[in-house]
CSV table of C-alpha atoms in Angstrom, one decimal:
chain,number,residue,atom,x,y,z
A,268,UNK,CA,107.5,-0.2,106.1
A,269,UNK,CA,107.1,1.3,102.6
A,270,UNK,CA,110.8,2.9,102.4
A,271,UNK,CA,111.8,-1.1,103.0
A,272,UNK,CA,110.6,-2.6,100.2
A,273,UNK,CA,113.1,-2.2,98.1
A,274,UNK,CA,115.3,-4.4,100.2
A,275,UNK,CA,112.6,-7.2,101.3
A,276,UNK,CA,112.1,-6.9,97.1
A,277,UNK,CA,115.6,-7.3,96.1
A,278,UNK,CA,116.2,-10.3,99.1
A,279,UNK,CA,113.0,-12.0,97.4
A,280,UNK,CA,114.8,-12.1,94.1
A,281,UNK,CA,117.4,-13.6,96.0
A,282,UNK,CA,115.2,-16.0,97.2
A,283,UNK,CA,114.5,-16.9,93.8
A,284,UNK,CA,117.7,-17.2,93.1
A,285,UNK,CA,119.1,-19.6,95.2
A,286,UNK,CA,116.0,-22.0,95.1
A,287,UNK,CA,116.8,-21.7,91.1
A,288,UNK,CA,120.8,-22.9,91.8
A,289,UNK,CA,120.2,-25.7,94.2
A,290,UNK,CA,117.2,-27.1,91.7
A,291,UNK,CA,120.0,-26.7,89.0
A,292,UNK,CA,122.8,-28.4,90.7
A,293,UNK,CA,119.8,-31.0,91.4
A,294,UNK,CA,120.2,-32.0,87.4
A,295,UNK,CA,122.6,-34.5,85.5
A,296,UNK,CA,124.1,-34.5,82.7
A,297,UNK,CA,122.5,-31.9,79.3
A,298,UNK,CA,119.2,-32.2,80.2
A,299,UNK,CA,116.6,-30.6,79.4
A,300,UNK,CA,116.0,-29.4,83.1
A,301,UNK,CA,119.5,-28.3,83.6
A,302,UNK,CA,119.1,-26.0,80.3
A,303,UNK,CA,115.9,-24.6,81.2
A,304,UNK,CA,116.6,-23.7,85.0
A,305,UNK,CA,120.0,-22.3,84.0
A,306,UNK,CA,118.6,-20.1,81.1
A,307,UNK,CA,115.7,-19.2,83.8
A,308,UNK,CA,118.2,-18.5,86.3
A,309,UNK,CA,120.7,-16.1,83.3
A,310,UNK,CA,117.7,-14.4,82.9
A,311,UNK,CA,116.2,-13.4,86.3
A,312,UNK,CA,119.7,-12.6,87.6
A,313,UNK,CA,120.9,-10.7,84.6
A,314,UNK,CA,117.5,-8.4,85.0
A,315,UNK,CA,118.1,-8.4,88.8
A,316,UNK,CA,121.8,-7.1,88.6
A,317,UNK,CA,120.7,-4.1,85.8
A,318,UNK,CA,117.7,-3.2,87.2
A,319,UNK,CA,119.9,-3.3,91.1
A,320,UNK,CA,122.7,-1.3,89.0
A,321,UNK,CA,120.0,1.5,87.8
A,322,UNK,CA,118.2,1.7,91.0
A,323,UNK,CA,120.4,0.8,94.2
A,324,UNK,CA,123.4,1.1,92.9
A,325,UNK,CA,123.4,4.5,90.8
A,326,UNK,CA,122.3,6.1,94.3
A,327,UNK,CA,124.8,4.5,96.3
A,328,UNK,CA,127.6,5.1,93.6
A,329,UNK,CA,126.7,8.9,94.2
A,330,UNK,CA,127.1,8.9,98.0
A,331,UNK,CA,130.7,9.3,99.0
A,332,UNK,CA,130.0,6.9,102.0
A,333,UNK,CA,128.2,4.1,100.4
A,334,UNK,CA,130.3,4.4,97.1
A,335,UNK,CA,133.0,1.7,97.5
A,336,UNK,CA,129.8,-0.9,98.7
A,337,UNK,CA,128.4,-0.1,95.7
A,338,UNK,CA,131.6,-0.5,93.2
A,339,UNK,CA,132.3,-3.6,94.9
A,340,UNK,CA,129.2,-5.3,94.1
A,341,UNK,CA,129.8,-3.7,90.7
A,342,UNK,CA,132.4,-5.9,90.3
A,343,UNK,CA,130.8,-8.6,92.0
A,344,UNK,CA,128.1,-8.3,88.9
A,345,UNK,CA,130.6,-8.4,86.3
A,346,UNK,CA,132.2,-11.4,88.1
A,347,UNK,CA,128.7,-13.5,87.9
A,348,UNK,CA,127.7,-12.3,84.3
A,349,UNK,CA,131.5,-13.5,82.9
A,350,UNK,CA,130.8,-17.0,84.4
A,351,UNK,CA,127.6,-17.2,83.1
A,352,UNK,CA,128.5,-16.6,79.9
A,353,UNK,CA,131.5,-19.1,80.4
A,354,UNK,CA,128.8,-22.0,81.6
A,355,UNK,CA,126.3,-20.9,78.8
A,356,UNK,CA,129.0,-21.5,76.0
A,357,UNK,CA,130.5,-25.3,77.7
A,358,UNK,CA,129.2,-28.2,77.2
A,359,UNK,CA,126.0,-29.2,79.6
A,360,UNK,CA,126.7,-32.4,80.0
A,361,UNK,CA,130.6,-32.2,81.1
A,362,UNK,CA,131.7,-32.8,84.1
A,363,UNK,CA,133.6,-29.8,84.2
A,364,UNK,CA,130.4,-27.9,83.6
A,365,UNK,CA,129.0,-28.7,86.8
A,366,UNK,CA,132.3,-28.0,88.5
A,367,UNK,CA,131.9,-24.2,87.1
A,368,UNK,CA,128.5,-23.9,87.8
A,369,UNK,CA,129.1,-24.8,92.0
A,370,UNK,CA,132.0,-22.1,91.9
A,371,UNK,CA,129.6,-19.8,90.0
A,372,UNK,CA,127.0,-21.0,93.3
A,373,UNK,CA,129.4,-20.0,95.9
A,374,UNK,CA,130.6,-16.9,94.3
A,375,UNK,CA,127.0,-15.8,94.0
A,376,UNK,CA,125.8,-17.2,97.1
A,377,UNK,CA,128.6,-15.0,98.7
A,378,UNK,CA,127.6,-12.0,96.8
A,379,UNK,CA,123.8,-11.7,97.5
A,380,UNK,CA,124.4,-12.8,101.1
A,381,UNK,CA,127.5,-9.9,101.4
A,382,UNK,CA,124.7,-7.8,99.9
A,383,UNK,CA,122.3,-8.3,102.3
A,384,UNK,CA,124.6,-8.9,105.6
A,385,UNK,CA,126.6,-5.9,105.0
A,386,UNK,CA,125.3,-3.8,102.2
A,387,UNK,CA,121.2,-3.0,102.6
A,388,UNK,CA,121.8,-2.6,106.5
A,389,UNK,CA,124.4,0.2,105.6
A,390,UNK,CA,122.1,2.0,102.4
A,391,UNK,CA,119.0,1.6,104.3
A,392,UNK,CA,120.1,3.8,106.8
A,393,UNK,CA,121.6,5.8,104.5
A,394,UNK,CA,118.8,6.8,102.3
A,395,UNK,CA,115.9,8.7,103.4
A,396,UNK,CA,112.3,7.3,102.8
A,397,UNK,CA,111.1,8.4,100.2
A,398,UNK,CA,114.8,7.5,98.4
A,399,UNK,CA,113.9,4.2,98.9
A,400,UNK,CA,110.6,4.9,97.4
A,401,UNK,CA,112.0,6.0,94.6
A,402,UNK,CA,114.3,3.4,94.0
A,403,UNK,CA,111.7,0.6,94.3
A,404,UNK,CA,109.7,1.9,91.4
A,405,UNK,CA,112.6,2.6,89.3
A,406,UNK,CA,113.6,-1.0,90.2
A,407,UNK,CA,110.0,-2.3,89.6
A,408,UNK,CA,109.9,-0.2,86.3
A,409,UNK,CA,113.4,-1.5,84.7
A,410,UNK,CA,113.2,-5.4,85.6
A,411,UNK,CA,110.5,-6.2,83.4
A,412,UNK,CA,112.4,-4.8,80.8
A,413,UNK,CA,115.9,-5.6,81.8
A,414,UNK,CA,114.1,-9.4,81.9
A,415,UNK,CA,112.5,-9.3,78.4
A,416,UNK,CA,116.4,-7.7,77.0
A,417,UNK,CA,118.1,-10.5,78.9
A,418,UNK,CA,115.6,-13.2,77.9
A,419,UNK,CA,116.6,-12.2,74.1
A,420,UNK,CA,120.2,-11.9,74.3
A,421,UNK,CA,122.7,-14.6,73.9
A,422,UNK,CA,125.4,-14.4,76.3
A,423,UNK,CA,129.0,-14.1,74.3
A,424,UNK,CA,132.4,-13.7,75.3
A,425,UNK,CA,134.0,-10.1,74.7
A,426,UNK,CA,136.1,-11.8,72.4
A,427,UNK,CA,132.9,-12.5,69.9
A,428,UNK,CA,131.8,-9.0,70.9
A,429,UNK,CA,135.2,-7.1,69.3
């Protein structure tokens, strides 16, 4: 059961993470609810997707036959961090903020359930044992950090970042 844990800990992250978007497209309006789930939620799955990225993914990225998984969900990554950043800079309270936020949902909800449909069933037969033991410490080593860097950092566009 050991060699496992990195996927039952990565699916409890996901966990997390949907409970956080339904409770967020629970709120109304700029509230202060809606701004302190949604920073929550930036937070956890910006850690999640770096610390996934140094662990998981640098592995899979390696291994000619779980390689194009791995850049998809890559992209997949980049895909969720760009609307994030989108949502963090509109205004709470719009309508059209909501809107984004439920096609941010599904794109995510998509993602993390592609993940573990398709993905983890594929790696975790691909990986030896004590791979998979390696990767959950790295993974339990970097999110603590990758949290604490996300939780300081304010998203911007790559247009601010220029």
């Amino acid at each position: 059961m050991t060699e496992t844990r990195i996927f039952a800990r990565l699916k409890a992250d996901h966990d997390r993470h949907r409970d956080l978007l339904d409770r967020i497209d629970q709120t109304e309006g700029d509230s202060d609810d809606r701004r302190y789930l949604f920073e929550s939620f930036r937070v956890e799955v910006t850690a999640h997707a770096a610390s996934e990225e140094m662990s998981l993914y640098a592995t899979m990225l390696a291994d000619a036959d779980l390689r194009d998984e791995a850049q998809h969900s890559v992209a997949e990554h980049k895909e969720i961090e760009d609307f994030l950043t989108e949502l963090f800079e509109m205004d709470f309270g719009s309508t059209g903020w909501l809107t984004r936020f439920r096609t941010m949902k599904a794109r995510y909800l998509h993602h993390i359930d592609e993940e573990e449909e398709e993905m983890f069933p594929v790696a975790e037969k691909g990986l030896s044992a004590a791979k998979k033991r390696e990767l959950i410490k790295i993974f339990e080593k970097e999110k603590p950090k990758e949290k604490a860097k996300a939780a300081e950092e304010t998203p911007s566009s790559e247009e601010e970042k220029a």
